[in-house]
Short mmCIF file of C-alpha atoms in Angstrom, two decimals:
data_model
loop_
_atom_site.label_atom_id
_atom_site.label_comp_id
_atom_site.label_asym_id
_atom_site.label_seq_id
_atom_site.Cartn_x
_atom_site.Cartn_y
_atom_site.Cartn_z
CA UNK G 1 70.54 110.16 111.60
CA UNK G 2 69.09 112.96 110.66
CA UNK G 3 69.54 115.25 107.57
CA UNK G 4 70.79 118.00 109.68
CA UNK G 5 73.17 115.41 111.32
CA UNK G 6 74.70 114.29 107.94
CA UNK G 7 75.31 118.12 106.66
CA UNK G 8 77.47 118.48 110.18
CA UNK G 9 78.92 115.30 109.49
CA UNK G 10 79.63 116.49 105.65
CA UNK G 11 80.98 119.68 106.63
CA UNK G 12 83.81 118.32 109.25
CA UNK G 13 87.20 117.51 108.25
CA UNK G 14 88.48 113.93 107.15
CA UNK G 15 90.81 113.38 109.92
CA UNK G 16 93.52 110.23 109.71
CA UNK G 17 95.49 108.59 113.03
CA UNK G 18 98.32 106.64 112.44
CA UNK G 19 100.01 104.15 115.11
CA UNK G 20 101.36 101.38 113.46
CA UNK G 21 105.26 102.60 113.87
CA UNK G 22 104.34 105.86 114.89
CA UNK G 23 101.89 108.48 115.47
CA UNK G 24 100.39 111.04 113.55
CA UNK G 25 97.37 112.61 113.17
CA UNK G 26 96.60 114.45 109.79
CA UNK G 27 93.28 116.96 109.11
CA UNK G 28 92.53 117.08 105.32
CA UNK G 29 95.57 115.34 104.76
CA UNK G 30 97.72 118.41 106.65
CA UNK G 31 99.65 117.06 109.89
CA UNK G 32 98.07 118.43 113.23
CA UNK G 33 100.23 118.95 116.18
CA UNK G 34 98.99 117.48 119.82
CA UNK G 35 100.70 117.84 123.37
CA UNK G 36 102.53 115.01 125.01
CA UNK G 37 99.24 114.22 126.49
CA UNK G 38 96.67 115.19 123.64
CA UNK G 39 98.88 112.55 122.00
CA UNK G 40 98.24 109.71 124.67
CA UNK G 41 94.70 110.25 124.47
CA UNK G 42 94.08 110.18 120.86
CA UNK G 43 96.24 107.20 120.39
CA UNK G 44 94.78 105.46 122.82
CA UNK G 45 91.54 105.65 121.45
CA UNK G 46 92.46 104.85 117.91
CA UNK G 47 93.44 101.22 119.53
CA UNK G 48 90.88 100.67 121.68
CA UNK G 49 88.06 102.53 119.09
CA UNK G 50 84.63 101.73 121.47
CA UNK G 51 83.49 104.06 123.98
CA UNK G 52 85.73 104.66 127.21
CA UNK G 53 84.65 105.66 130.61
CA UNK G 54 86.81 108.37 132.08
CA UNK G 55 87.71 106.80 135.12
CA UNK G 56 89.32 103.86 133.47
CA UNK G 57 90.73 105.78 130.49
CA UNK G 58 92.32 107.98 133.34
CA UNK G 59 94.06 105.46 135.14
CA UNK G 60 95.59 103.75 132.51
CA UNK G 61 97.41 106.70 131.31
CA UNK G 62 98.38 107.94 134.27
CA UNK G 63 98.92 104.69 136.40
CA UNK G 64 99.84 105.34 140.32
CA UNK G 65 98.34 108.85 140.00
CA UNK G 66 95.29 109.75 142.46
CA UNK G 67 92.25 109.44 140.49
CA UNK G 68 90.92 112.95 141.13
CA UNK G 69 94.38 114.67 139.40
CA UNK G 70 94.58 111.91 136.65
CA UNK G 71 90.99 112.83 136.12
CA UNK G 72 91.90 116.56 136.21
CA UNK G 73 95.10 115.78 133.99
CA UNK G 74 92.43 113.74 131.15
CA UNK G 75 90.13 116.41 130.79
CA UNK G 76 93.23 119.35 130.41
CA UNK G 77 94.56 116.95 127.76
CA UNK G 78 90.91 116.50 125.91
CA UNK G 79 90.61 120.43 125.66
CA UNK G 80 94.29 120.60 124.19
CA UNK G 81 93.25 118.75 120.96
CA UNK G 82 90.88 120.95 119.84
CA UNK G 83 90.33 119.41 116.52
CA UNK G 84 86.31 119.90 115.81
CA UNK G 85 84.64 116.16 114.41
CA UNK G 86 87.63 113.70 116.09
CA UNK G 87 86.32 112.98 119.45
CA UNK G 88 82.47 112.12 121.08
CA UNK G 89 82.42 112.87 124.46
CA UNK G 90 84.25 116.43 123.67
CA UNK G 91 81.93 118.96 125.44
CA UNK G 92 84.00 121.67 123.61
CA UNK G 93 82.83 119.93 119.86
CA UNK G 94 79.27 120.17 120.20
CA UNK G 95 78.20 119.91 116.89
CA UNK G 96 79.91 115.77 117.36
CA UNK G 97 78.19 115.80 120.52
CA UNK G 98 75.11 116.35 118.77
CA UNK G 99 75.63 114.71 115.72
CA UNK G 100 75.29 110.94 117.49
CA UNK G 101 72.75 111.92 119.63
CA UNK G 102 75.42 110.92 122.35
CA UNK G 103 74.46 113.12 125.11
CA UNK G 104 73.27 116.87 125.87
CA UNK G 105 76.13 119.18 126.16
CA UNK G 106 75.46 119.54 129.33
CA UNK G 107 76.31 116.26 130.19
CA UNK G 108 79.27 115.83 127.98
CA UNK G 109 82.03 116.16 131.07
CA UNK G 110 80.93 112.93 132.51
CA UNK G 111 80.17 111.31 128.74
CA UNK G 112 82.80 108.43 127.61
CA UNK G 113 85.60 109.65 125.05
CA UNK G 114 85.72 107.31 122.15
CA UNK G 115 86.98 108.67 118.57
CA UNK G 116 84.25 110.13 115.84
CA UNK G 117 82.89 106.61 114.08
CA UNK G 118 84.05 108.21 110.60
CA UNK G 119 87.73 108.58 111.81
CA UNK G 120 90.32 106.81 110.08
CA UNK G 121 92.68 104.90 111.94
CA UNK G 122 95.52 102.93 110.48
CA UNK G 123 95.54 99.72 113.47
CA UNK G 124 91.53 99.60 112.04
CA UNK G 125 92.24 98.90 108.54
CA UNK G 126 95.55 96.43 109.94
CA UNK G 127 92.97 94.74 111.41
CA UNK G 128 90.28 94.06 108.12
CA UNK G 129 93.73 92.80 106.72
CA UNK G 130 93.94 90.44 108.89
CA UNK G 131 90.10 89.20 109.43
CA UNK G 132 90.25 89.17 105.56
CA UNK G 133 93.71 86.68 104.87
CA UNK G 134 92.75 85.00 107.85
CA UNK G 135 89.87 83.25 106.42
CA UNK G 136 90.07 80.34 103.71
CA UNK G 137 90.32 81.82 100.37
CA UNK G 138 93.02 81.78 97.86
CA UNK G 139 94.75 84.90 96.63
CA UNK G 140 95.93 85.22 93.07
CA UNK G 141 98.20 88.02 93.54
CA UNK G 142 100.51 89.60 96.04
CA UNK G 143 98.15 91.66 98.30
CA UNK G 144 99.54 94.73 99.72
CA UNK G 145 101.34 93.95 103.52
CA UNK G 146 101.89 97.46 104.25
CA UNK G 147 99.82 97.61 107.07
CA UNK G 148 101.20 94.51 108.81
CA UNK G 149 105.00 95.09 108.53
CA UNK G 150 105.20 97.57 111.88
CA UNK G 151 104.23 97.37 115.38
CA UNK G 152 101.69 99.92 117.35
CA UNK G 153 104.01 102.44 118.70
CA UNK G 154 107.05 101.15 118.88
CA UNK G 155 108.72 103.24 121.07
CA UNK G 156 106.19 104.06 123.57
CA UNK G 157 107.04 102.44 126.62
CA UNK G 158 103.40 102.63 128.60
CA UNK G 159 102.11 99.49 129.98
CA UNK G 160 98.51 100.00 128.84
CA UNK G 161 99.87 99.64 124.78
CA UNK G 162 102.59 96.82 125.77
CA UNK G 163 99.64 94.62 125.53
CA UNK G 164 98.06 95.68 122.41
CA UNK G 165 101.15 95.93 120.89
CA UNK G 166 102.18 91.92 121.35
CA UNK G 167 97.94 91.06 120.87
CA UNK G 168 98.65 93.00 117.46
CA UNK G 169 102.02 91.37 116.60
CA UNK G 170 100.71 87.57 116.77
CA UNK G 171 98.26 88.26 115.07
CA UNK G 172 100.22 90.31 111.90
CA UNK G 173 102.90 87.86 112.23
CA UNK G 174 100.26 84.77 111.92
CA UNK G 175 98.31 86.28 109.46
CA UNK G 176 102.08 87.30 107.06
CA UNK G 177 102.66 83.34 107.18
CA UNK G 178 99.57 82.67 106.03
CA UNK G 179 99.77 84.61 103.22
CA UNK G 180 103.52 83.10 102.23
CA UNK G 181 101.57 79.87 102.54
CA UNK G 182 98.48 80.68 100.20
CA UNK G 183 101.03 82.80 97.49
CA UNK G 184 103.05 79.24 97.02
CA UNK G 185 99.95 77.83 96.67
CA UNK G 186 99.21 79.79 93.69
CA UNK G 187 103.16 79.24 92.57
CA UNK G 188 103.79 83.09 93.13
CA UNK G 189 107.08 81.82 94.24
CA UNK G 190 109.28 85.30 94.79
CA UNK G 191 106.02 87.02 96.44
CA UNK G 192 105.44 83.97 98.95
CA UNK G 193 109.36 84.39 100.02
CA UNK G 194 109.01 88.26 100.28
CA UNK G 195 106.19 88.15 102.77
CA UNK G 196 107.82 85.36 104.86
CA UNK G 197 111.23 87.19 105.13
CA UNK G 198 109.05 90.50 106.22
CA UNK G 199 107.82 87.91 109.51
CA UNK G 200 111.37 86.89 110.06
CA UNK G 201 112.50 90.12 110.02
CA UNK G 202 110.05 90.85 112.73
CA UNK G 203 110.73 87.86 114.49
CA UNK G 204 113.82 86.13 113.69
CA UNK G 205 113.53 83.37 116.55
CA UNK G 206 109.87 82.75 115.57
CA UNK G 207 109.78 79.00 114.58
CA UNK G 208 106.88 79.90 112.35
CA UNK G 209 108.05 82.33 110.71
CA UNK G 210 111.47 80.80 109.58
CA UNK G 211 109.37 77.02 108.98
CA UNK G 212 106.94 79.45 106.08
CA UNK G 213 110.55 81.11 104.62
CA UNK G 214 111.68 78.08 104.63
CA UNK G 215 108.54 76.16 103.18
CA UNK G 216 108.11 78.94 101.07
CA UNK G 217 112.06 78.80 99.47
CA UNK G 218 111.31 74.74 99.03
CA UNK G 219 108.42 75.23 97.15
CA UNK G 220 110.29 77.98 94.80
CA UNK G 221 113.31 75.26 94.53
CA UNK G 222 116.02 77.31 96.19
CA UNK G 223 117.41 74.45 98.07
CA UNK G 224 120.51 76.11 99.04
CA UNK G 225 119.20 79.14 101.00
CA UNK G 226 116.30 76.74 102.30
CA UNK G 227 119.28 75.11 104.29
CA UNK G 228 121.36 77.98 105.07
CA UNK G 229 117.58 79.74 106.84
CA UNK G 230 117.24 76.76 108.33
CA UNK G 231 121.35 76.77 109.87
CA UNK G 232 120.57 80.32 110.92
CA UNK G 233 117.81 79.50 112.59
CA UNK G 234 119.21 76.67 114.51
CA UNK G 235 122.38 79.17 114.89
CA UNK G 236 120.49 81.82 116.51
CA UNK G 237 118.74 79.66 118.84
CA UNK G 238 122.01 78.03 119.81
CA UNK G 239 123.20 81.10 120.61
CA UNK G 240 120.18 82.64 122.44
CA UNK G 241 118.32 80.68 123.71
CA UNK G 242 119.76 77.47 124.18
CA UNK G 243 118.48 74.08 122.73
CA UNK G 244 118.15 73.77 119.29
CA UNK G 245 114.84 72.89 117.56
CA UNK G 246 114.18 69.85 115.56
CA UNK G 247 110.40 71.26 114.28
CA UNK G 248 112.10 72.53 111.51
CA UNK G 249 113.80 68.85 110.50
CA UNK G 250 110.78 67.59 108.92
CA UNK G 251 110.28 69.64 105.89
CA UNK G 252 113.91 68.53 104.87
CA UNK G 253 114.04 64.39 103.32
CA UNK G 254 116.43 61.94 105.28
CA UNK G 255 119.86 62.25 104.79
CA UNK G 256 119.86 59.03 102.94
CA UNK G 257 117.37 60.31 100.06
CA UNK G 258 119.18 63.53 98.98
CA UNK G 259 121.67 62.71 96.52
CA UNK G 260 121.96 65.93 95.61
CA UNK G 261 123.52 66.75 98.85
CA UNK G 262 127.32 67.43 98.13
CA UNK G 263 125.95 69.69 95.14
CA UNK G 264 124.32 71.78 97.78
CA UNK G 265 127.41 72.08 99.70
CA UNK G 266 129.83 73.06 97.20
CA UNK G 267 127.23 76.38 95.94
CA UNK G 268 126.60 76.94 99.43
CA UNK G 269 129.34 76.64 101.93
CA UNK G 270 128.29 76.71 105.56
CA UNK G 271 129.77 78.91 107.93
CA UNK G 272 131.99 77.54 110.26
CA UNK G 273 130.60 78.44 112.93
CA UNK G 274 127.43 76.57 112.66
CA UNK G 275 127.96 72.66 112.71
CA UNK G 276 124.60 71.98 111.11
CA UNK G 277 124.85 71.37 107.05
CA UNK G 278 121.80 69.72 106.49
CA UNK G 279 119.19 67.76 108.99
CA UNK G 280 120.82 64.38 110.25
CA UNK G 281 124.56 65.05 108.44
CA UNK G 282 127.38 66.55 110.01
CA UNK G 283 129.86 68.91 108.75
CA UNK G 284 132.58 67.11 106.57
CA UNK G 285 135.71 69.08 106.78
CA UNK G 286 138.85 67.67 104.99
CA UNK G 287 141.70 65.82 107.06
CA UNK G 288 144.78 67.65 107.83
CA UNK G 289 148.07 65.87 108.91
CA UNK G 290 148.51 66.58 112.23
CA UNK G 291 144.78 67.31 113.38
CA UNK G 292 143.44 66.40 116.24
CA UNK G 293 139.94 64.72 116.26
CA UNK G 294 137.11 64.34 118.96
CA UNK G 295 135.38 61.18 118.92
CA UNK G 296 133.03 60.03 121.87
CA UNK G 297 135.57 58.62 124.64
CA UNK G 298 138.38 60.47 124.11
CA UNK G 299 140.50 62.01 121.02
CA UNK G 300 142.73 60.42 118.27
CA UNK G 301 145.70 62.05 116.02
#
């Protein structure tokens, strides 16, 4: 690039997308208002940040639209941002144009939109999080999760960011685990719960999720809400979804081996409405005259 090229570079504002929860774009750190549509385009180009050809970019924001007016309706929408340095491709922004040695202005209708290489974008830096916990080494402290606690646009109901939006949420949701995992590791007990509640939060049917809050309350010695997670858990998919899951059995010992089981029960009652104590015992309630008791075959007084 150029020395020319860097001045016009230098001189454009630092511009800032957000779409993890919901959308923004800020100039200099000041909040820019967009159309509906100026809105669509920029955030879908923060997620998908390579170059995209205006046919395709056309027809997934306006699905079921003829491609000549979804066409007509991308490049109305392109001139409404306005916002000098955000987008290549812009053949009202020029100086961008020129800057990359994309294309000549003259040919900037027909030129793929992509977002300015220097823009910041939120989902970007998400994503070095995760490339970055996901590999093997150990942390020492609690990292910042901010960026991994919300999904891309929430609220936006558009097919095209349905699928980044669950690509994006397995992969946050694997990558907060992890981090539970490698924080008990390094016996940063309270921190390794903290980040696994954030997943279950997320995803409270998750087996994953709930087996790293519960690994992660084992490891800190809280026996007592290691059980009750793991009741809720089996509560909620009782309740939901059916069948219960025994994946989560194994981190518990056998029955037989945990003599510090009726401890357990008396700081921790269970609710009653959940017949799972512990994995492999039943719920001991105390005999009343009277009661009536199932047993297989039949019932007894």
């Amino acid at each position: 690039m150029s020395d020319g090229h860097r001045r016009s570079f230098a001189e454009c504002p630092s511009h800032r997308i957000t779409v993890l929860g919901s959308f923004g774009l800020t100039s200099d750190g000041a909040a820019v208002p967009l159309s509906v549509d100026a809105r669509r385009v920029v955030a879908y180009l923060a997620v998908h940040r390579r170059p995209q050809p205006r046919a395709g970019l056309a027809a997934d924001l306006w699905p079921g639209v003829p491609a000549e007016a979804a066409a007509r309706l991308l490049a109305e929408a392109v001139a409404a941002i306005d916002v000098p340095g955000l987008l290549v491709g812009d053949p009202s922004d020029t100086d961008a144009v020129n800057a990359v040695d994309a294309v000549d202005a003259v040919d900037a209708a027909d030129a793929p939109l992509a977002l300015v290489d220097e823009v910041e974008v939120d989902l970007s830096d998400a994503m070095l999080l995760v490339r970055a916990f996901s590999g093997g080494g150990r942390l020492t402290e609690r990292p910042s999760v901010d960026l991994l606690s919300e999904d891309i646009l929430p609220s936006w109901t558009s097919p095209w960011i349905a699928v980044e939006r669950e690509r994006f949420r397995q992969l946050r949701l694997a990558c907060l685990e992890e981090v539970s995992a490698k924080l008990s590791t390094a016996e940063l007990h309270a921190d390794a719960v903290e980040i696994a509640e954030i997943a279950v939060a997320a995803a409270p049917s998750r087996e994953s999720a709930r087996r790293a809050l519960v690994e992660a309350l084992l490891a800190k010695g809280d026996v007592v809400e290691a059980v009750a997670q793991y009741d809720a858990f089996q509560e909620l998919l009782r309740t939901s979804v059916g069948p219960q899951s025994a994946g989560l059995e194994g981190l518990f010992p056998p029955a037989g081996a945990w003599p510090m089981r009726p401890m357990v029960g008396g700081y921790r009652p269970v609710p009653s409405r959940s017949a799972v104590v512990l994995p492999g015992l039943r719920a001991a309630r105390p005999a009343t005259p009277g009661a009536r008791r199932l047993v297989a075959g039949g019932s007894v007084r």
